[in-house]
mmCIF file of C-alpha atoms and ligand atoms in Angstrom:
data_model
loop_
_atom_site.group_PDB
_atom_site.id
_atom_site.type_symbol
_atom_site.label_atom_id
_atom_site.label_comp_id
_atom_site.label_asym_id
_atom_site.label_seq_id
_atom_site.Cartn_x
_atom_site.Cartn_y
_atom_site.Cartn_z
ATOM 1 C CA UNK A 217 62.345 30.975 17.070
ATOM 2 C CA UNK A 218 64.565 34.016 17.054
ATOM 3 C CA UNK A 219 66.681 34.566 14.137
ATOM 4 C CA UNK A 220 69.958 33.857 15.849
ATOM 5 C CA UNK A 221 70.623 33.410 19.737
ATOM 6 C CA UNK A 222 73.297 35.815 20.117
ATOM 7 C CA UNK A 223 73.185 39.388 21.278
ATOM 8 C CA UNK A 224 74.208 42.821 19.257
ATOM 9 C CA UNK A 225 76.777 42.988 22.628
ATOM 10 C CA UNK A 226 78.064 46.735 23.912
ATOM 11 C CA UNK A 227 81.195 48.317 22.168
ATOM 12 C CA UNK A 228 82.396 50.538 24.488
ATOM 13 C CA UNK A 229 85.302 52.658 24.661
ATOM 14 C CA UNK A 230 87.222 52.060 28.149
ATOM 15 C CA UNK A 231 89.081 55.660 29.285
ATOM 16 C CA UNK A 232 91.682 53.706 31.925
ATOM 17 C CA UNK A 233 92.678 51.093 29.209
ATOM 18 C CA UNK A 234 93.252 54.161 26.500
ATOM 19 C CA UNK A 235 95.405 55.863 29.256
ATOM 20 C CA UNK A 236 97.488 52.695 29.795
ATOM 21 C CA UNK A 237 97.408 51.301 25.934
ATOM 22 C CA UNK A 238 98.002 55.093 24.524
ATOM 23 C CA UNK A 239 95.303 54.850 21.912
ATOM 24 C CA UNK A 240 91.768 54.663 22.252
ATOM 25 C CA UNK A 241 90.596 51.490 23.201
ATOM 26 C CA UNK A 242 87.230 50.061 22.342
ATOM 27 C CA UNK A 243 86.015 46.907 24.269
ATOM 28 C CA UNK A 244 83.248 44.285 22.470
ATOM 29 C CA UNK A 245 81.488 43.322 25.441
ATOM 30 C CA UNK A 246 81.160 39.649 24.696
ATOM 31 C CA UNK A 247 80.667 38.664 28.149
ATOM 32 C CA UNK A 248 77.353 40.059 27.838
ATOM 33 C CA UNK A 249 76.048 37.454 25.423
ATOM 34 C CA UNK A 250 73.125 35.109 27.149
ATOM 35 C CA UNK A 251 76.119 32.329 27.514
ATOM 36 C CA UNK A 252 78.227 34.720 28.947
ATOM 37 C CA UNK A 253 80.880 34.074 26.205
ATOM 38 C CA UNK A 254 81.467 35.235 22.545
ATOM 39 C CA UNK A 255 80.719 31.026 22.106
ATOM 40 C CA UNK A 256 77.028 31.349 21.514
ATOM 41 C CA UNK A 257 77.824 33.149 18.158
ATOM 42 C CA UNK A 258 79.322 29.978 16.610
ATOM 43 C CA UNK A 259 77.548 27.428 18.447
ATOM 44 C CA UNK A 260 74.381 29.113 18.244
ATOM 45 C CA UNK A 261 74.952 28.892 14.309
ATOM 46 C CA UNK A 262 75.767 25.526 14.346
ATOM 47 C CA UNK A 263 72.852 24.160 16.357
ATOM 48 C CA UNK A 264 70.366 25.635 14.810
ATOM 49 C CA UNK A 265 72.114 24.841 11.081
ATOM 50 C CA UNK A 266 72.293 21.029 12.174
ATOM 51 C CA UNK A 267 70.476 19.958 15.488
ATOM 52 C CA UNK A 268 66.947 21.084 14.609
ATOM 53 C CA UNK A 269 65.746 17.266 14.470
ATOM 54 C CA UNK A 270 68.141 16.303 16.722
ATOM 55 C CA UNK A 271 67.637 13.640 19.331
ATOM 56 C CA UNK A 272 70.109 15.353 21.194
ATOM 57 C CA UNK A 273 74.051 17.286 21.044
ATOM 58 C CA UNK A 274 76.480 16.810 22.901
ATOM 59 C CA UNK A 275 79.719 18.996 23.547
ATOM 60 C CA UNK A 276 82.810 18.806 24.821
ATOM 61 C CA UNK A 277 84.087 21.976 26.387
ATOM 62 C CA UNK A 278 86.222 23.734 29.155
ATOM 63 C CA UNK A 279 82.774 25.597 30.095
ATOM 64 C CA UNK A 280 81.755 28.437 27.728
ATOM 65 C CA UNK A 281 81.086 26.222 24.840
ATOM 66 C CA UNK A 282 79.305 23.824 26.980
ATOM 67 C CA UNK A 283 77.176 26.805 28.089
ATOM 68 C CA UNK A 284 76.103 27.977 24.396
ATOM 69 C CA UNK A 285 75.427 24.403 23.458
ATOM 70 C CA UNK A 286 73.295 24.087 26.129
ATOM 71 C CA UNK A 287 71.489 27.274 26.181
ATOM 72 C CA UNK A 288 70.782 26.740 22.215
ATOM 73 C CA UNK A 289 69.690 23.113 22.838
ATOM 74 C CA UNK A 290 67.115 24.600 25.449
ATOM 75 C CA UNK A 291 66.080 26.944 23.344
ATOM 76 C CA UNK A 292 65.484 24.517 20.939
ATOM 77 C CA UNK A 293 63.836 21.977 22.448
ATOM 78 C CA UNK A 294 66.433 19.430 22.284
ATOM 79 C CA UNK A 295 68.213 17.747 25.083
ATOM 80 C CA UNK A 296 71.700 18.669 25.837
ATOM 81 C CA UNK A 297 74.682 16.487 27.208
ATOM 82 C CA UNK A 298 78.052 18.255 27.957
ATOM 83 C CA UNK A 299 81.637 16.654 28.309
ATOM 84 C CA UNK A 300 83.870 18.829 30.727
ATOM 85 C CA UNK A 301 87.505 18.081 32.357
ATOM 86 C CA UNK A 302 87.706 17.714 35.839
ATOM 87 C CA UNK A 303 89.746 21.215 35.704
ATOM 88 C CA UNK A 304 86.177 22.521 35.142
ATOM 89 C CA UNK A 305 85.319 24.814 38.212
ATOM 90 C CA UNK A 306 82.007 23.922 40.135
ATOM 91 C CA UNK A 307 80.766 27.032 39.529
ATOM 92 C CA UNK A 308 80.257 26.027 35.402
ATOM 93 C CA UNK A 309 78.800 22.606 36.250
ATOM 94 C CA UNK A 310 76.460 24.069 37.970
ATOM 95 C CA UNK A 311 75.594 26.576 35.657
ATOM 96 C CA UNK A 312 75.460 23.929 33.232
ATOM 97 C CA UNK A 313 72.708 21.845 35.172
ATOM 98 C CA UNK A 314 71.047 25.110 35.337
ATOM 99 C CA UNK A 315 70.552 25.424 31.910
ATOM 100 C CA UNK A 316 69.385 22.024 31.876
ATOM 101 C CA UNK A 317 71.958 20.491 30.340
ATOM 102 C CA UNK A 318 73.240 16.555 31.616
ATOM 103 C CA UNK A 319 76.886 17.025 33.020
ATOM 104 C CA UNK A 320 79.536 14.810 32.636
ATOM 105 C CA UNK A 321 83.009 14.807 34.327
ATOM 106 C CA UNK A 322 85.514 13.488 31.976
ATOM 107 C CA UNK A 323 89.668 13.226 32.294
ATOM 108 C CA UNK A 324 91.738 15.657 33.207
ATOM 109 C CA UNK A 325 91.996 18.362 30.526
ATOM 110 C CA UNK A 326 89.644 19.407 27.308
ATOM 111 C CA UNK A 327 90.731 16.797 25.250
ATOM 112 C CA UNK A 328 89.878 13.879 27.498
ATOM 113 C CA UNK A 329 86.472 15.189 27.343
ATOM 114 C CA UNK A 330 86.319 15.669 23.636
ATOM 115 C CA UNK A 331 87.024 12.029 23.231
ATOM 116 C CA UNK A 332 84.510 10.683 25.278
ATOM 117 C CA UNK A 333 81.786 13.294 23.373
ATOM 118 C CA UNK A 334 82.680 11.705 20.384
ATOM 119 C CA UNK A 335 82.345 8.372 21.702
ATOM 120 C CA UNK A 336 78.785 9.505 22.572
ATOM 121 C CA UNK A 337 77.909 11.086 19.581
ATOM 122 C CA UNK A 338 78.758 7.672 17.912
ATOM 123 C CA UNK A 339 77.333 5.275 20.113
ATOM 124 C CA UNK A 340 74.004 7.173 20.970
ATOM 125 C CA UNK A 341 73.606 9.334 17.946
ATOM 126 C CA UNK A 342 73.866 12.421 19.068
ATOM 127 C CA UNK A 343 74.513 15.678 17.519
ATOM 128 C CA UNK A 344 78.225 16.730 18.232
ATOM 129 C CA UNK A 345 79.009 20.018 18.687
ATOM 130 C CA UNK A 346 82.579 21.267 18.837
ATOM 131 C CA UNK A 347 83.985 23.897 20.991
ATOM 132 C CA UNK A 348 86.503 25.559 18.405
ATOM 133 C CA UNK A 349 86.833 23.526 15.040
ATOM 134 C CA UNK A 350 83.919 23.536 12.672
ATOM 135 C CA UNK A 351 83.898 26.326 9.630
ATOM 136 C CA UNK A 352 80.113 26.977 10.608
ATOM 137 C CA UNK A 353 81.613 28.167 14.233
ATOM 138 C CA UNK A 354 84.035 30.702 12.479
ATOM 139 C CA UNK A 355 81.226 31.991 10.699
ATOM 140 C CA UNK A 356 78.902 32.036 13.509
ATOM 141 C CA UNK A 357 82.065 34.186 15.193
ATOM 142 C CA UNK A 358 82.476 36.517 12.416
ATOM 143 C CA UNK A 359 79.667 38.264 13.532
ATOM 144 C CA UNK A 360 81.648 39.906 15.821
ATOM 145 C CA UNK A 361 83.593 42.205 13.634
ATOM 146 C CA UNK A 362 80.292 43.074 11.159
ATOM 147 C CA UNK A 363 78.917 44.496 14.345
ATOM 148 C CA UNK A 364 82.079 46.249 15.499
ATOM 149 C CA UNK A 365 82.454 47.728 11.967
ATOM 150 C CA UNK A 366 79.015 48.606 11.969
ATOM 151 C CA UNK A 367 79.648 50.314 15.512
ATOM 152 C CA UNK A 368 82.710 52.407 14.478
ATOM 153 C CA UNK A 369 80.745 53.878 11.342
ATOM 154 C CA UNK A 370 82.764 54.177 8.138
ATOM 155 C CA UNK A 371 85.235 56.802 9.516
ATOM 156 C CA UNK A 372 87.240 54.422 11.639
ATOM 157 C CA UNK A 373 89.198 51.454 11.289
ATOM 158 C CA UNK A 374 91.121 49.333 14.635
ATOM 159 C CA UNK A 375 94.713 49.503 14.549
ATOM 160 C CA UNK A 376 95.034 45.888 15.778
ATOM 161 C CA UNK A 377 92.385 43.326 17.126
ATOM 162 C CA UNK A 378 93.013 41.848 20.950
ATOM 163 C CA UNK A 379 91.962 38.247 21.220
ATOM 164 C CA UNK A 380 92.497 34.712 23.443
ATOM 165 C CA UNK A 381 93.335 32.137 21.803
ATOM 166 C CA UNK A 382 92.221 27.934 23.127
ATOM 167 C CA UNK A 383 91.851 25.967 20.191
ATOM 168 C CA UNK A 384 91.380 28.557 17.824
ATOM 169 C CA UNK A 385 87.692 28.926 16.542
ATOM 170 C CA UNK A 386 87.184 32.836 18.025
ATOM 171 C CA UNK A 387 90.947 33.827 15.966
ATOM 172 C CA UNK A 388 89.425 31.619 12.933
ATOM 173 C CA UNK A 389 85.915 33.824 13.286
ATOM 174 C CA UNK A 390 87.610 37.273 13.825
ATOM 175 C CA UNK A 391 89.961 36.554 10.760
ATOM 176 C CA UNK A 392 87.037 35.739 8.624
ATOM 177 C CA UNK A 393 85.099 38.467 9.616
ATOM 178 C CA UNK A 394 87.828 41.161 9.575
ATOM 179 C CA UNK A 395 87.882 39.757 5.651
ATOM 180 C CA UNK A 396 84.259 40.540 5.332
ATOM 181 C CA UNK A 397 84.338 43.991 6.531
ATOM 182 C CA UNK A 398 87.728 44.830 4.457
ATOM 183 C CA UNK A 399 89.956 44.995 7.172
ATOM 184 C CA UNK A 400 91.621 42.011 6.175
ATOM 185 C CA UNK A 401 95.162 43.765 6.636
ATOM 186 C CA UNK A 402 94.786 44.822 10.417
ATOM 187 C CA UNK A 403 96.844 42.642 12.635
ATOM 188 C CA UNK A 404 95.481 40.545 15.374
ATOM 189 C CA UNK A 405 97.188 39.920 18.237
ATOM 190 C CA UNK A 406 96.381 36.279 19.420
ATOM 191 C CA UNK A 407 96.968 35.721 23.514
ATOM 192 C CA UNK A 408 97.469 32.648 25.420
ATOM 193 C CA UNK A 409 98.932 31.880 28.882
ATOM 194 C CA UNK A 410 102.191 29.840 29.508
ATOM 195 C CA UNK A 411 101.005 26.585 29.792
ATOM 196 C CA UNK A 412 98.125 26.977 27.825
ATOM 197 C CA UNK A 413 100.001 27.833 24.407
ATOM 198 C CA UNK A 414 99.319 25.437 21.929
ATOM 199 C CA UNK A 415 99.049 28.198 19.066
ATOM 200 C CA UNK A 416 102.613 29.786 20.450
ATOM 201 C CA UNK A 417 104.242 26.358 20.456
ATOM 202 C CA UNK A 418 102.984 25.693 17.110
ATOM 203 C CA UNK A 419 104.374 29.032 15.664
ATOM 204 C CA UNK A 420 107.976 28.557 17.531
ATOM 205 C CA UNK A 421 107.491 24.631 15.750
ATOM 206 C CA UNK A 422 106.502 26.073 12.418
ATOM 207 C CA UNK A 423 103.846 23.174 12.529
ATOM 208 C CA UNK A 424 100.758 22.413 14.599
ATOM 209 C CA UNK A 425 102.121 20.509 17.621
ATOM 210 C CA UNK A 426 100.413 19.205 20.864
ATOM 211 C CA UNK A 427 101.400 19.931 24.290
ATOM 212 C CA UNK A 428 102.460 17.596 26.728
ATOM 213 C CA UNK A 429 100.134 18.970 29.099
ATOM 214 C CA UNK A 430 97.769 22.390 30.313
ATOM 215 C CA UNK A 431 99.733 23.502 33.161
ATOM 216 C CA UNK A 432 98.128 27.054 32.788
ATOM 217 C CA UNK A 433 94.825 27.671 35.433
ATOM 218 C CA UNK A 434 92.993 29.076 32.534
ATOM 219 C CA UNK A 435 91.429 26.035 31.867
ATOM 220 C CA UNK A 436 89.454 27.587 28.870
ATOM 221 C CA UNK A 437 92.278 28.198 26.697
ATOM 222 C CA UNK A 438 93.530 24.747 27.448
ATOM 223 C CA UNK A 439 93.290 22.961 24.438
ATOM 224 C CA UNK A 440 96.691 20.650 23.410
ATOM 225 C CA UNK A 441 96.382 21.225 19.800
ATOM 226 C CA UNK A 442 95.786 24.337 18.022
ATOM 227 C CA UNK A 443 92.880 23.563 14.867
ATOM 228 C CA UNK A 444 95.040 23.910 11.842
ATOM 229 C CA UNK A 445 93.313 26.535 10.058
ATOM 230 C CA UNK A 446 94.105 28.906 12.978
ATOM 231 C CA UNK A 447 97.829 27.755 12.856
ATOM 232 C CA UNK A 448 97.259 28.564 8.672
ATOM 233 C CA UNK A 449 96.046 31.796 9.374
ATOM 234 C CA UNK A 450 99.023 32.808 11.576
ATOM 235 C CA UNK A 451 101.567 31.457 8.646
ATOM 236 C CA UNK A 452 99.644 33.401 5.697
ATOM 237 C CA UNK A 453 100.068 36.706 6.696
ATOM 238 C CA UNK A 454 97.231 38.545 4.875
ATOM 239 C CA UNK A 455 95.580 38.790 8.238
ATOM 240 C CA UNK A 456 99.280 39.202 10.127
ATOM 241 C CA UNK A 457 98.719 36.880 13.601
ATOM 242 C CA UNK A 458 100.760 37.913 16.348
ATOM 243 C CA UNK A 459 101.099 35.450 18.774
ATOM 244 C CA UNK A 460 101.983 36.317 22.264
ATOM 245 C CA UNK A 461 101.717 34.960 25.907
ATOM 246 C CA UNK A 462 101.296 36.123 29.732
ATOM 247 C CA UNK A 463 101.642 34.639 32.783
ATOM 248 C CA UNK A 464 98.653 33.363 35.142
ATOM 249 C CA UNK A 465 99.518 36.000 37.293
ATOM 250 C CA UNK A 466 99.456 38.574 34.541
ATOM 251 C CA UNK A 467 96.111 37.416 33.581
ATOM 252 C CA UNK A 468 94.614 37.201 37.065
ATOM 253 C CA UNK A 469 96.040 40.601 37.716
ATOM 254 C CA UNK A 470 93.969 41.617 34.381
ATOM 255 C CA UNK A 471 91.292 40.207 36.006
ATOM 256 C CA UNK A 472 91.361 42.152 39.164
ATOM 257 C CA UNK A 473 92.299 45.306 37.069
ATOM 258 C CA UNK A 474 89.066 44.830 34.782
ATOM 259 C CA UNK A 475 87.099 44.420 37.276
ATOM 260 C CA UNK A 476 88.030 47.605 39.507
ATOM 261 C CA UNK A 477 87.985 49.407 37.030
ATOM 262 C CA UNK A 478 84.871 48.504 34.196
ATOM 263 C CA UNK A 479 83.472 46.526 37.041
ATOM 264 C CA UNK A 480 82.849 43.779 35.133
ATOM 265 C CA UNK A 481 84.260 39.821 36.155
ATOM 266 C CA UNK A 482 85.750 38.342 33.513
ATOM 267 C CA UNK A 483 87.546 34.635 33.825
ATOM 268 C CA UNK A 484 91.072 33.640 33.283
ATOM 269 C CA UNK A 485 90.555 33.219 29.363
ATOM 270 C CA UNK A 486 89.860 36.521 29.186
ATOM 271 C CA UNK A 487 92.142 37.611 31.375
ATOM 272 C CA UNK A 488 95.322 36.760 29.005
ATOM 273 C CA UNK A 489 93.673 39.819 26.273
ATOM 274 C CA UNK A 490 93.083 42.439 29.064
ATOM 275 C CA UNK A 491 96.805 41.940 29.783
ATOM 276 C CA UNK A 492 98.120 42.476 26.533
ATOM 277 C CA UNK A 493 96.759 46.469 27.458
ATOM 278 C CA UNK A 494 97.742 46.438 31.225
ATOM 279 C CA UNK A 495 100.867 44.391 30.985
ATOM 280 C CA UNK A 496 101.904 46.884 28.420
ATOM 281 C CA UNK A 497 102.138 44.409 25.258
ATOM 282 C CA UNK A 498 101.279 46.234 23.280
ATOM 283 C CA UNK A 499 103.620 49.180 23.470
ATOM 284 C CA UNK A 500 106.495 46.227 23.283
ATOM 285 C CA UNK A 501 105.167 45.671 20.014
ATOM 286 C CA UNK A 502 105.123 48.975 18.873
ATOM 287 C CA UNK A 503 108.773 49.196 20.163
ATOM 288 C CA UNK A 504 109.416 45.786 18.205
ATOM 289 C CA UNK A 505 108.277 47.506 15.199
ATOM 290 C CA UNK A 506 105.472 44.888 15.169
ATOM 291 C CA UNK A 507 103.252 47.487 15.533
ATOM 292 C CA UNK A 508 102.625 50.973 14.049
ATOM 293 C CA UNK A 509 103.158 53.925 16.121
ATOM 294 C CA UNK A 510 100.442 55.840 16.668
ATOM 295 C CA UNK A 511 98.430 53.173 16.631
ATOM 296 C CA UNK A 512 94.876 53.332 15.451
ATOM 297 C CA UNK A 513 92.557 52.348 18.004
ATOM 298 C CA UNK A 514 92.917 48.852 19.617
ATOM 299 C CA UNK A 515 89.557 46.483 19.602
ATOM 300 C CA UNK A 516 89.545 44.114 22.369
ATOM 301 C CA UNK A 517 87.322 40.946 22.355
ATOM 302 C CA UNK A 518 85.897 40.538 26.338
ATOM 303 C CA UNK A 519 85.110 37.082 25.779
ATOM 304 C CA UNK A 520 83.551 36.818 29.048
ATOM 305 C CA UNK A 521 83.275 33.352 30.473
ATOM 306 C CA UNK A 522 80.966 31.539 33.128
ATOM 307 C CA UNK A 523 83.481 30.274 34.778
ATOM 308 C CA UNK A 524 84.190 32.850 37.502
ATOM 309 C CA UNK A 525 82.565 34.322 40.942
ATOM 310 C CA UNK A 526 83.664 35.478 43.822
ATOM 311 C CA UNK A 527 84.977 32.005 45.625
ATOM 312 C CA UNK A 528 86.821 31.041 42.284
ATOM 313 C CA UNK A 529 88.458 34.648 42.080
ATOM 314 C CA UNK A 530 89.608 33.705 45.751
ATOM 315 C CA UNK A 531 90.765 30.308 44.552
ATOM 316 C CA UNK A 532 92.919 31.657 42.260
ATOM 317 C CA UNK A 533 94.582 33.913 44.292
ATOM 318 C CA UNK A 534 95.223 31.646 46.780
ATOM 319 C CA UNK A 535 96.995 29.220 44.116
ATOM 320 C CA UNK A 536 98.812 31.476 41.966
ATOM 321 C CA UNK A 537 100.506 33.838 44.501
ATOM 322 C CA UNK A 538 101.167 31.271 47.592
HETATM 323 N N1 PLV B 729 86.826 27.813 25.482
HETATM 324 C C1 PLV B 729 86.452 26.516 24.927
HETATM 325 C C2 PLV B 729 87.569 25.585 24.764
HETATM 326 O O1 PLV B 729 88.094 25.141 25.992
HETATM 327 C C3 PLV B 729 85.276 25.961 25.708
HETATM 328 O O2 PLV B 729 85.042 24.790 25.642
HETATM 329 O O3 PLV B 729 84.583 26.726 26.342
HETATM 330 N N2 PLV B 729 87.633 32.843 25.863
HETATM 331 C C4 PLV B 729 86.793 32.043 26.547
HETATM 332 C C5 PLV B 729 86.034 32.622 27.687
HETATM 333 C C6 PLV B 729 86.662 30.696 26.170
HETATM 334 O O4 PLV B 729 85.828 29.896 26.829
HETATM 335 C C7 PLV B 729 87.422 30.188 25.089
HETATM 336 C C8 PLV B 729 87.307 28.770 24.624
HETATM 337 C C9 PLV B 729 88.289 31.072 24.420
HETATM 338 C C10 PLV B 729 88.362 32.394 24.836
HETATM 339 C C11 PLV B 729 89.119 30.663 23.261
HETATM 340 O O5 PLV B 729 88.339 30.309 22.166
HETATM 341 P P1 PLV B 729 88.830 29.280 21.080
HETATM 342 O O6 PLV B 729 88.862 27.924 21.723
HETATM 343 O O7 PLV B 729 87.815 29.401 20.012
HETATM 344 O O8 PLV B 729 90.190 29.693 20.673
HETATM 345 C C12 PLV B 729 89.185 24.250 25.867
#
């Protein structure tokens, strides 16, 4: 077996994004991981840490977990069930079944889903794997920024760190591994989409809350309750956590942007962190005094996402600007 599953992914530096941002911007090029998310880092971790003599795992996801559960558990030999919402696109549950994993269509949002994996996990004894709330997924995630760090050489340091935010494992990773690299003190700006803003609504609460309901089409980032040692991290301020949202149509505009212009599909999820560049976030913040001005350079996290082709692209349109 390989040492890890995940990829060494692409950090490339994106000239049409440092026009609009201002600052050089550097892109991680998670959707390049064999998953086609970031998620493989984490889950990949935790698979092989716990379901080596597995009789099975099962995971509950919007998609992108799902798909690094199931690409470990192949990889490992072990059979893989995975829990989705109905909001799921067909597009994932195929790609699911392609990577052999058993499918099922649970409820209407993430959490639904999660329930009936853990009923699973009980009843049949099966591994579970979660998609955002385990301390060996943050470290699995961490990875990220030893690799960035390592990219960037010793000379150069991000002036902020561009991330989406579901239930919070990827902002729990990157805060870990900002700490390991000594960057500890550079901000990261957490995105979400209205509707999909359990993090936001728990930092307007000033306590972890759950939503009513994920009224947001990115269905990735639709978790009701934020994990609470994402909601600590945006209350301690060593790492400062700046929580901010966009629209769907703001995302799905990112989407279309990104993909003119890197020419690289991306899904909703990721969507809501290329539009904290195009939307122009992040100079708000600088006016806000939230950020520095000049701003080192910005790192964005492309956490990719299976969840997207052509038809999908078209369904969104259609939905979001009827
Ligand atoms: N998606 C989770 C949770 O969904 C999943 O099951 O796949 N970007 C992409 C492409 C994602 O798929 C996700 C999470 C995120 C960002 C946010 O990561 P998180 O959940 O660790 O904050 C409900």
């Amino acid at each position: 077996m390989t040492e890890h599953f995940h990829l060494n992914t692409p950090l490339l530096e994106s000239v049409s994004m440092s026009k609009c941002a201002g600052t050089t911007v550097y892109l991680k090029m998670e959707n390049s991981q064999p998953s086609g998310s970031f998620k493989i880092r984490g889950i990949g971790h935790m698979c092989q840490q716990l379901a080596t003599q597995s009789k099975g795992v099962v995971c509950s996801s919007g998609g992108n977990a799902g798909m690094a559960a199931a690409y470990a558990a192949r990889h490992m030999g072990v059979p893989a069930t995975i829990v989705v919402p109905s909001s799921s696109p067909q597009v994932v549950i195929q790609r699911l079944q392609d990577q052999g994993a058993a499918v099922k269509v649970i409820g209407k949002v993430w959490d639904d889903a999660n329930a009936e994996a853990l009923r699973l996990a009980e009843s049949e004894g099966l591994t579970y794997v979660p998609p955002f709330d385990h301390p060996l997924l943050w470290q699995g995630h961490a990875s990220i920024m030893s690799e960035v760090a390592a990219s960037l050489g010793p000379g150069v340091k991000p002036g902020a760190v561009v991330l989406s935010v579901g239930g919070g494992g990827l902002l729990c990773g990157v805060v870990q591994g900002l700490k390991d690299v000594g960057w500890a003190e550079v901000p990261v700006i957490a995105m979400e989409t209205v509707g999909a803003d359990c993090l936001n609504a728990a930092v307007k609460a000033g306590r972890v809350v759950t939503l009513d309901d994920i009224t947001s089409e990115a269905k990735c980032l639709g978790a009701k309750t934020v994990c609470r040692q994402a909601f600590e991290y945006s209350q301690s301020g060593e790492t400062p956590v700046l929580s901010e949202l966009v629209t769907d149509e703001q995302a799905l505009h990112a989407v279309e942007t990104f993909l003119n212009e890197e020419r690289v599909l991306v899904e909703m999820a990721c969507g809501a962190t290329l539009a904290a560049v195009y939307t122009g976030l992040v100079h708000r913040l600088q006016q806000e005094g939230r950020l520095p001005t000049p701003l080192r350079p910005l790192l964005l996290i492309v956490c990719g996402g299976s969840s997207i082709d052509v038809e999908q692209l078209n369904n969104l349109r259609n939905k979001l600007r009827s």
